[in-house]
Amino acid sequence: MEKTATSTASVQEGHTVKMLRRQLESWREVLVVLHSLLVWDKPFYPAITASSVSIAFLLVWYLDPSVLTLVSLAGLTITLADFLVPQVVPLVVGGHSWTGEQERRYEVIVNSIASAMDCFASSMASLTSLKASRPKIYFFTVTITLLTTAWLGSSFNNLFLTYFIMMVVLMLPGLHKRGLLHKSTAGLLSRVSGLMNSKAAPADPHAKLQ
């Protein structure tokens, strides 16, 4: 049964990869550039990412548009990009400039997107299964999560919170590639473990006598 489930998941993932390759074919040059920017192929790429996001949010803060206007402008930008990019990029780049290194990077991008989609689908399936098998645990988990996010939204400025989340998400790929994310996580876990061990360690009776 486990082998059958594994093979079925592999087939579904392969189908997802093929579908994404076809759908993103016209965006491959743009995706390769964005991937290079997000994983910090050059030392100044983090500054470009941070400054671009900061400028965009400063414009939103300065103009202070309504939610409907902001959603409409975002939808308009996505629509224009979806229409213009497939037509403009081949004219600017040309079909003969695509190299094997870019093709390899494009494969990595497609596989990463497919893995993220499969992970999201698995999480939703697990949540649905939890709701069916243990409804009380599902209820308390969802309720506590929503209350926590509601408290965060009421305690911090919404624009600043969105800016912070966006900045963290865009910096994560570069931090992961440079190993900084692993180092910081390992250091944090070691400190927490040290604190727990120091609290759990019994007191030295000779120290009190001295």
PDB file of C-alpha atoms in Angstrom:
ATOM      1  CA  MET A   1       0.000   0.000   0.000  1.00  0.00           C
ATOM      2  CA  GLU A   2       2.817   2.426   0.886  1.00  0.00           C
ATOM      3  CA  LYS A   3       4.600   1.683  -2.404  1.00  0.00           C
ATOM      4  CA  THR A   4       1.360   2.271  -4.312  1.00  0.00           C
ATOM      5  CA  ALA A   5       0.767   5.588  -2.527  1.00  0.00           C
ATOM      6  CA  THR A   6       4.359   6.650  -3.166  1.00  0.00           C
ATOM      7  CA  SER A   7       4.160   5.800  -6.862  1.00  0.00           C
ATOM      8  CA  THR A   8       0.822   7.624  -7.154  1.00  0.00           C
ATOM      9  CA  ALA A   9       2.309  10.720  -5.513  1.00  0.00           C
ATOM     10  CA  SER A  10       5.316  10.559  -7.848  1.00  0.00           C
ATOM     11  CA  VAL A  11       3.038  10.319 -10.886  1.00  0.00           C
ATOM     12  CA  GLN A  12       0.966  13.276  -9.686  1.00  0.00           C
ATOM     13  CA  GLU A  13       4.086  15.341  -9.021  1.00  0.00           C
ATOM     14  CA  GLY A  14       5.444  14.499 -12.486  1.00  0.00           C
ATOM     15  CA  HIS A  15       2.142  15.540 -14.042  1.00  0.00           C
ATOM     16  CA  THR A  16       2.216  18.798 -12.066  1.00  0.00           C
ATOM     17  CA  VAL A  17       5.772  19.520 -13.248  1.00  0.00           C
ATOM     18  CA  LYS A  18       4.846  18.931 -16.901  1.00  0.00           C
ATOM     19  CA  MET A  19       1.764  21.134 -16.583  1.00  0.00           C
ATOM     20  CA  LEU A  20       3.772  23.944 -14.972  1.00  0.00           C
ATOM     21  CA  ARG A  21       6.471  23.716 -17.644  1.00  0.00           C
ATOM     22  CA  ARG A  22       3.863  24.295 -20.354  1.00  0.00           C
ATOM     23  CA  GLN A  23       2.060  27.068 -18.487  1.00  0.00           C
ATOM     24  CA  LEU A  24       5.219  28.977 -17.503  1.00  0.00           C
ATOM     25  CA  GLU A  25       7.069  28.545 -20.797  1.00  0.00           C
ATOM     26  CA  SER A  26       6.462  32.145 -21.853  1.00  0.00           C
ATOM     27  CA  TRP A  27       7.670  33.378 -18.449  1.00  0.00           C
ATOM     28  CA  ARG A  28      10.855  31.321 -18.220  1.00  0.00           C
ATOM     29  CA  GLU A  29      13.282  34.201 -18.890  1.00  0.00           C
ATOM     30  CA  VAL A  30      11.589  36.361 -16.262  1.00  0.00           C
ATOM     31  CA  LEU A  31      11.466  33.497 -13.762  1.00  0.00           C
ATOM     32  CA  VAL A  32      15.173  32.782 -14.202  1.00  0.00           C
ATOM     33  CA  VAL A  33      16.024  36.436 -13.498  1.00  0.00           C
ATOM     34  CA  LEU A  34      13.726  36.536 -10.465  1.00  0.00           C
ATOM     35  CA  HIS A  35      15.198  33.298  -9.160  1.00  0.00           C
ATOM     36  CA  SER A  36      18.699  34.694  -9.500  1.00  0.00           C
ATOM     37  CA  LEU A  37      17.580  37.799  -7.618  1.00  0.00           C
ATOM     38  CA  LEU A  38      15.889  35.885  -4.800  1.00  0.00           C
ATOM     39  CA  VAL A  39      18.755  33.432  -4.163  1.00  0.00           C
ATOM     40  CA  TRP A  40      21.332  36.247  -4.099  1.00  0.00           C
ATOM     41  CA  ASP A  41      23.568  35.200  -6.996  1.00  0.00           C
ATOM     42  CA  LYS A  42      25.284  38.572  -6.625  1.00  0.00           C
ATOM     43  CA  PRO A  43      26.101  40.393  -3.369  1.00  0.00           C
ATOM     44  CA  PHE A  44      23.989  43.460  -4.160  1.00  0.00           C
ATOM     45  CA  TYR A  45      20.791  41.521  -4.986  1.00  0.00           C
ATOM     46  CA  PRO A  46      19.438  41.645  -1.382  1.00  0.00           C
ATOM     47  CA  ALA A  47      19.700  45.450  -1.483  1.00  0.00           C
ATOM     48  CA  ILE A  48      17.738  45.537  -4.760  1.00  0.00           C
ATOM     49  CA  THR A  49      15.003  43.335  -3.290  1.00  0.00           C
ATOM     50  CA  ALA A  50      14.761  45.296  -0.045  1.00  0.00           C
ATOM     51  CA  SER A  51      14.754  48.690  -1.773  1.00  0.00           C
ATOM     52  CA  SER A  52      12.131  47.618  -4.349  1.00  0.00           C
ATOM     53  CA  VAL A  53       9.764  46.321  -1.680  1.00  0.00           C
ATOM     54  CA  SER A  54      10.360  49.387   0.500  1.00  0.00           C
ATOM     55  CA  ILE A  55       9.655  51.803  -2.359  1.00  0.00           C
ATOM     56  CA  ALA A  56       6.448  49.963  -3.278  1.00  0.00           C
ATOM     57  CA  PHE A  57       5.155  50.070   0.290  1.00  0.00           C
ATOM     58  CA  LEU A  58       6.202  53.705   0.719  1.00  0.00           C
ATOM     59  CA  LEU A  59       4.113  54.576  -2.336  1.00  0.00           C
ATOM     60  CA  VAL A  60       1.130  52.727  -0.900  1.00  0.00           C
ATOM     61  CA  TRP A  61       1.616  54.519   2.443  1.00  0.00           C
ATOM     62  CA  TYR A  62       1.972  57.930   0.779  1.00  0.00           C
ATOM     63  CA  LEU A  63      -0.968  57.556  -1.628  1.00  0.00           C
ATOM     64  CA  ASP A  64      -3.118  55.799   0.983  1.00  0.00           C
ATOM     65  CA  PRO A  65      -5.534  54.201  -1.522  1.00  0.00           C
ATOM     66  CA  SER A  66      -8.692  52.425  -0.453  1.00  0.00           C
ATOM     67  CA  VAL A  67      -8.740  48.634  -0.284  1.00  0.00           C
ATOM     68  CA  LEU A  68     -10.867  48.421  -3.429  1.00  0.00           C
ATOM     69  CA  THR A  69      -8.489  50.712  -5.338  1.00  0.00           C
ATOM     70  CA  LEU A  70      -5.456  48.749  -4.160  1.00  0.00           C
ATOM     71  CA  VAL A  71      -6.988  45.407  -5.167  1.00  0.00           C
ATOM     72  CA  SER A  72      -8.015  46.836  -8.528  1.00  0.00           C
ATOM     73  CA  LEU A  73      -4.528  48.213  -9.224  1.00  0.00           C
ATOM     74  CA  ALA A  74      -2.947  44.894  -8.231  1.00  0.00           C
ATOM     75  CA  GLY A  75      -5.319  43.032 -10.540  1.00  0.00           C
ATOM     76  CA  LEU A  76      -4.618  45.495 -13.349  1.00  0.00           C
ATOM     77  CA  THR A  77      -0.864  45.050 -12.919  1.00  0.00           C
ATOM     78  CA  ILE A  78      -1.160  41.245 -12.996  1.00  0.00           C
ATOM     79  CA  THR A  79      -3.400  41.380 -16.070  1.00  0.00           C
ATOM     80  CA  LEU A  80      -1.045  43.686 -17.970  1.00  0.00           C
ATOM     81  CA  ALA A  81       1.969  41.558 -17.046  1.00  0.00           C
ATOM     82  CA  ASP A  82       0.200  38.366 -18.110  1.00  0.00           C
ATOM     83  CA  PHE A  83      -0.669  39.924 -21.461  1.00  0.00           C
ATOM     84  CA  LEU A  84       2.515  41.845 -22.249  1.00  0.00           C
ATOM     85  CA  VAL A  85       5.328  39.656 -20.884  1.00  0.00           C
ATOM     86  CA  PRO A  86       4.809  36.690 -23.271  1.00  0.00           C
ATOM     87  CA  GLN A  87       4.839  39.092 -26.220  1.00  0.00           C
ATOM     88  CA  VAL A  88       7.595  41.483 -25.204  1.00  0.00           C
ATOM     89  CA  VAL A  89      10.179  39.106 -23.704  1.00  0.00           C
ATOM     90  CA  PRO A  90      10.851  37.117 -26.936  1.00  0.00           C
ATOM     91  CA  LEU A  91      11.381  40.391 -28.813  1.00  0.00           C
ATOM     92  CA  VAL A  92      13.816  41.709 -26.196  1.00  0.00           C
ATOM     93  CA  VAL A  93      15.716  38.530 -25.376  1.00  0.00           C
ATOM     94  CA  GLY A  94      15.406  36.480 -28.544  1.00  0.00           C
ATOM     95  CA  GLY A  95      15.093  32.725 -28.855  1.00  0.00           C
ATOM     96  CA  HIS A  96      18.804  31.981 -29.378  1.00  0.00           C
ATOM     97  CA  SER A  97      19.997  33.359 -26.014  1.00  0.00           C
ATOM     98  CA  TRP A  98      18.556  30.486 -23.950  1.00  0.00           C
ATOM     99  CA  THR A  99      21.417  28.428 -22.520  1.00  0.00           C
ATOM    100  CA  GLY A 100      21.757  25.065 -20.784  1.00  0.00           C
ATOM    101  CA  GLU A 101      22.425  26.747 -17.449  1.00  0.00           C
ATOM    102  CA  GLN A 102      19.209  28.727 -17.770  1.00  0.00           C
ATOM    103  CA  GLU A 103      17.318  25.545 -18.673  1.00  0.00           C
ATOM    104  CA  ARG A 104      18.718  23.819 -15.556  1.00  0.00           C
ATOM    105  CA  ARG A 105      17.691  26.773 -13.391  1.00  0.00           C
ATOM    106  CA  TYR A 106      14.240  26.763 -14.997  1.00  0.00           C
ATOM    107  CA  GLU A 107      13.901  23.068 -14.090  1.00  0.00           C
ATOM    108  CA  VAL A 108      14.777  23.905 -10.471  1.00  0.00           C
ATOM    109  CA  ILE A 109      12.166  26.685 -10.414  1.00  0.00           C
ATOM    110  CA  VAL A 110       9.417  24.477 -11.843  1.00  0.00           C
ATOM    111  CA  ASN A 111      10.223  21.637  -9.437  1.00  0.00           C
ATOM    112  CA  SER A 112      10.227  24.050  -6.485  1.00  0.00           C
ATOM    113  CA  ILE A 113       6.826  25.456  -7.450  1.00  0.00           C
ATOM    114  CA  ALA A 114       5.438  21.942  -7.943  1.00  0.00           C
ATOM    115  CA  SER A 115       6.780  20.861  -4.537  1.00  0.00           C
ATOM    116  CA  ALA A 116       5.206  23.904  -2.890  1.00  0.00           C
ATOM    117  CA  MET A 117       1.851  23.136  -4.544  1.00  0.00           C
ATOM    118  CA  ASP A 118       2.016  19.501  -3.444  1.00  0.00           C
ATOM    119  CA  CYS A 119       2.954  20.559   0.094  1.00  0.00           C
ATOM    120  CA  PHE A 120      -0.021  22.933   0.234  1.00  0.00           C
ATOM    121  CA  ALA A 121      -2.364  20.231  -1.094  1.00  0.00           C
ATOM    122  CA  SER A 122      -1.026  17.747   1.476  1.00  0.00           C
ATOM    123  CA  SER A 123      -1.522  20.278   4.273  1.00  0.00           C
ATOM    124  CA  MET A 124      -5.120  20.876   3.218  1.00  0.00           C
ATOM    125  CA  ALA A 125      -5.739  17.127   3.020  1.00  0.00           C
ATOM    126  CA  SER A 126      -4.246  16.652   6.492  1.00  0.00           C
ATOM    127  CA  LEU A 127      -6.435  19.448   7.853  1.00  0.00           C
ATOM    128  CA  THR A 128      -9.530  17.883   6.291  1.00  0.00           C
ATOM    129  CA  SER A 129      -8.569  14.500   7.715  1.00  0.00           C
ATOM    130  CA  LEU A 130      -8.050  16.049  11.158  1.00  0.00           C
ATOM    131  CA  LYS A 131     -11.498  17.651  10.965  1.00  0.00           C
ATOM    132  CA  ALA A 132     -13.087  14.300  10.190  1.00  0.00           C
ATOM    133  CA  SER A 133     -11.133  12.200  12.709  1.00  0.00           C
ATOM    134  CA  ARG A 134     -10.607  14.638  15.598  1.00  0.00           C
ATOM    135  CA  PRO A 135     -13.065  17.531  15.286  1.00  0.00           C
ATOM    136  CA  LYS A 136     -12.316  18.960  18.746  1.00  0.00           C
ATOM    137  CA  ILE A 137      -8.579  19.230  18.097  1.00  0.00           C
ATOM    138  CA  TYR A 138      -9.351  20.752  14.679  1.00  0.00           C
ATOM    139  CA  PHE A 139     -11.725  23.284  16.248  1.00  0.00           C
ATOM    140  CA  PHE A 140      -9.277  24.395  18.952  1.00  0.00           C
ATOM    141  CA  THR A 141      -6.322  24.531  16.530  1.00  0.00           C
ATOM    142  CA  VAL A 142      -8.155  26.671  13.969  1.00  0.00           C
ATOM    143  CA  THR A 143      -9.707  28.884  16.658  1.00  0.00           C
ATOM    144  CA  ILE A 144      -6.386  29.575  18.416  1.00  0.00           C
ATOM    145  CA  THR A 145      -4.670  30.269  15.085  1.00  0.00           C
ATOM    146  CA  LEU A 146      -7.351  32.722  13.965  1.00  0.00           C
ATOM    147  CA  LEU A 147      -7.435  34.457  17.350  1.00  0.00           C
ATOM    148  CA  THR A 148      -3.654  34.837  17.253  1.00  0.00           C
ATOM    149  CA  THR A 149      -3.691  36.348  13.762  1.00  0.00           C
ATOM    150  CA  ALA A 150      -6.592  38.634  14.768  1.00  0.00           C
ATOM    151  CA  TRP A 151      -4.583  39.821  17.800  1.00  0.00           C
ATOM    152  CA  LEU A 152      -1.527  40.463  15.625  1.00  0.00           C
ATOM    153  CA  GLY A 153      -3.647  42.409  13.136  1.00  0.00           C
ATOM    154  CA  SER A 154      -5.106  44.595  15.887  1.00  0.00           C
ATOM    155  CA  SER A 155      -1.781  45.120  17.680  1.00  0.00           C
ATOM    156  CA  PHE A 156       0.341  46.163  14.694  1.00  0.00           C
ATOM    157  CA  ASN A 157      -0.201  48.436  11.748  1.00  0.00           C
ATOM    158  CA  ASN A 158      -1.578  46.386   8.862  1.00  0.00           C
ATOM    159  CA  LEU A 159       0.688  47.966   6.259  1.00  0.00           C
ATOM    160  CA  PHE A 160       3.791  47.464   8.395  1.00  0.00           C
ATOM    161  CA  LEU A 161       2.814  43.860   9.152  1.00  0.00           C
ATOM    162  CA  THR A 162       2.315  43.139   5.453  1.00  0.00           C
ATOM    163  CA  TYR A 163       5.631  44.808   4.646  1.00  0.00           C
ATOM    164  CA  PHE A 164       7.437  42.727   7.284  1.00  0.00           C
ATOM    165  CA  ILE A 165       5.901  39.449   6.077  1.00  0.00           C
ATOM    166  CA  MET A 166       6.686  40.272   2.445  1.00  0.00           C
ATOM    167  CA  MET A 167      10.276  41.146   3.284  1.00  0.00           C
ATOM    168  CA  VAL A 168      10.796  37.936   5.253  1.00  0.00           C
ATOM    169  CA  VAL A 169       9.280  35.772   2.504  1.00  0.00           C
ATOM    170  CA  LEU A 170      11.430  37.365  -0.208  1.00  0.00           C
ATOM    171  CA  MET A 171      14.619  37.072   1.870  1.00  0.00           C
ATOM    172  CA  LEU A 172      14.132  33.429   2.854  1.00  0.00           C
ATOM    173  CA  PRO A 173      15.456  31.864  -0.412  1.00  0.00           C
ATOM    174  CA  GLY A 174      18.706  33.822  -0.211  1.00  0.00           C
ATOM    175  CA  LEU A 175      19.133  33.131   3.493  1.00  0.00           C
ATOM    176  CA  HIS A 176      18.553  29.442   2.852  1.00  0.00           C
ATOM    177  CA  LYS A 177      21.044  29.265  -0.012  1.00  0.00           C
ATOM    178  CA  ARG A 178      23.776  31.052   1.963  1.00  0.00           C
ATOM    179  CA  GLY A 179      23.207  28.776   4.950  1.00  0.00           C
ATOM    180  CA  LEU A 180      22.356  31.716   7.193  1.00  0.00           C
ATOM    181  CA  LEU A 181      18.875  30.402   7.904  1.00  0.00           C
ATOM    182  CA  HIS A 182      20.222  27.043   9.056  1.00  0.00           C
ATOM    183  CA  LYS A 183      22.895  28.670  11.214  1.00  0.00           C
ATOM    184  CA  SER A 184      20.462  31.042  12.919  1.00  0.00           C
ATOM    185  CA  THR A 185      17.921  28.265  13.510  1.00  0.00           C
ATOM    186  CA  ALA A 186      20.572  25.928  14.889  1.00  0.00           C
ATOM    187  CA  GLY A 187      21.914  28.676  17.180  1.00  0.00           C
ATOM    188  CA  LEU A 188      18.429  29.472  18.462  1.00  0.00           C
ATOM    189  CA  LEU A 189      17.656  25.808  19.117  1.00  0.00           C
ATOM    190  CA  SER A 190      20.963  25.311  20.923  1.00  0.00           C
ATOM    191  CA  ARG A 191      20.275  28.320  23.172  1.00  0.00           C
ATOM    192  CA  VAL A 192      16.766  27.083  23.988  1.00  0.00           C
ATOM    193  CA  SER A 193      18.139  23.608  24.688  1.00  0.00           C
ATOM    194  CA  GLY A 194      20.853  25.079  26.935  1.00  0.00           C
ATOM    195  CA  LEU A 195      18.296  27.090  28.905  1.00  0.00           C
ATOM    196  CA  MET A 196      16.061  24.049  29.343  1.00  0.00           C
ATOM    197  CA  ASN A 197      18.988  21.900  30.459  1.00  0.00           C
ATOM    198  CA  SER A 198      20.178  24.517  32.947  1.00  0.00           C
ATOM    199  CA  LYS A 199      16.708  24.743  34.491  1.00  0.00           C
ATOM    200  CA  ALA A 200      16.331  20.981  34.588  1.00  0.00           C
ATOM    201  CA  ALA A 201      19.796  20.401  36.134  1.00  0.00           C
ATOM    202  CA  PRO A 202      19.662  19.761  39.929  1.00  0.00           C
ATOM    203  CA  ALA A 203      21.256  22.315  42.207  1.00  0.00           C
ATOM    204  CA  ASP A 204      24.726  21.538  43.597  1.00  0.00           C
ATOM    205  CA  PRO A 205      24.397  20.980  47.388  1.00  0.00           C
ATOM    206  CA  HIS A 206      28.089  21.860  47.998  1.00  0.00           C
ATOM    207  CA  ALA A 207      27.525  25.284  46.395  1.00  0.00           C
ATOM    208  CA  LYS A 208      24.967  26.149  49.096  1.00  0.00           C
ATOM    209  CA  LEU A 209      27.284  25.072  51.907  1.00  0.00           C
ATOM    210  CA  GLN A 210      30.054  27.278  50.585  1.00  0.00           C
TER     211      GLN A 210
END
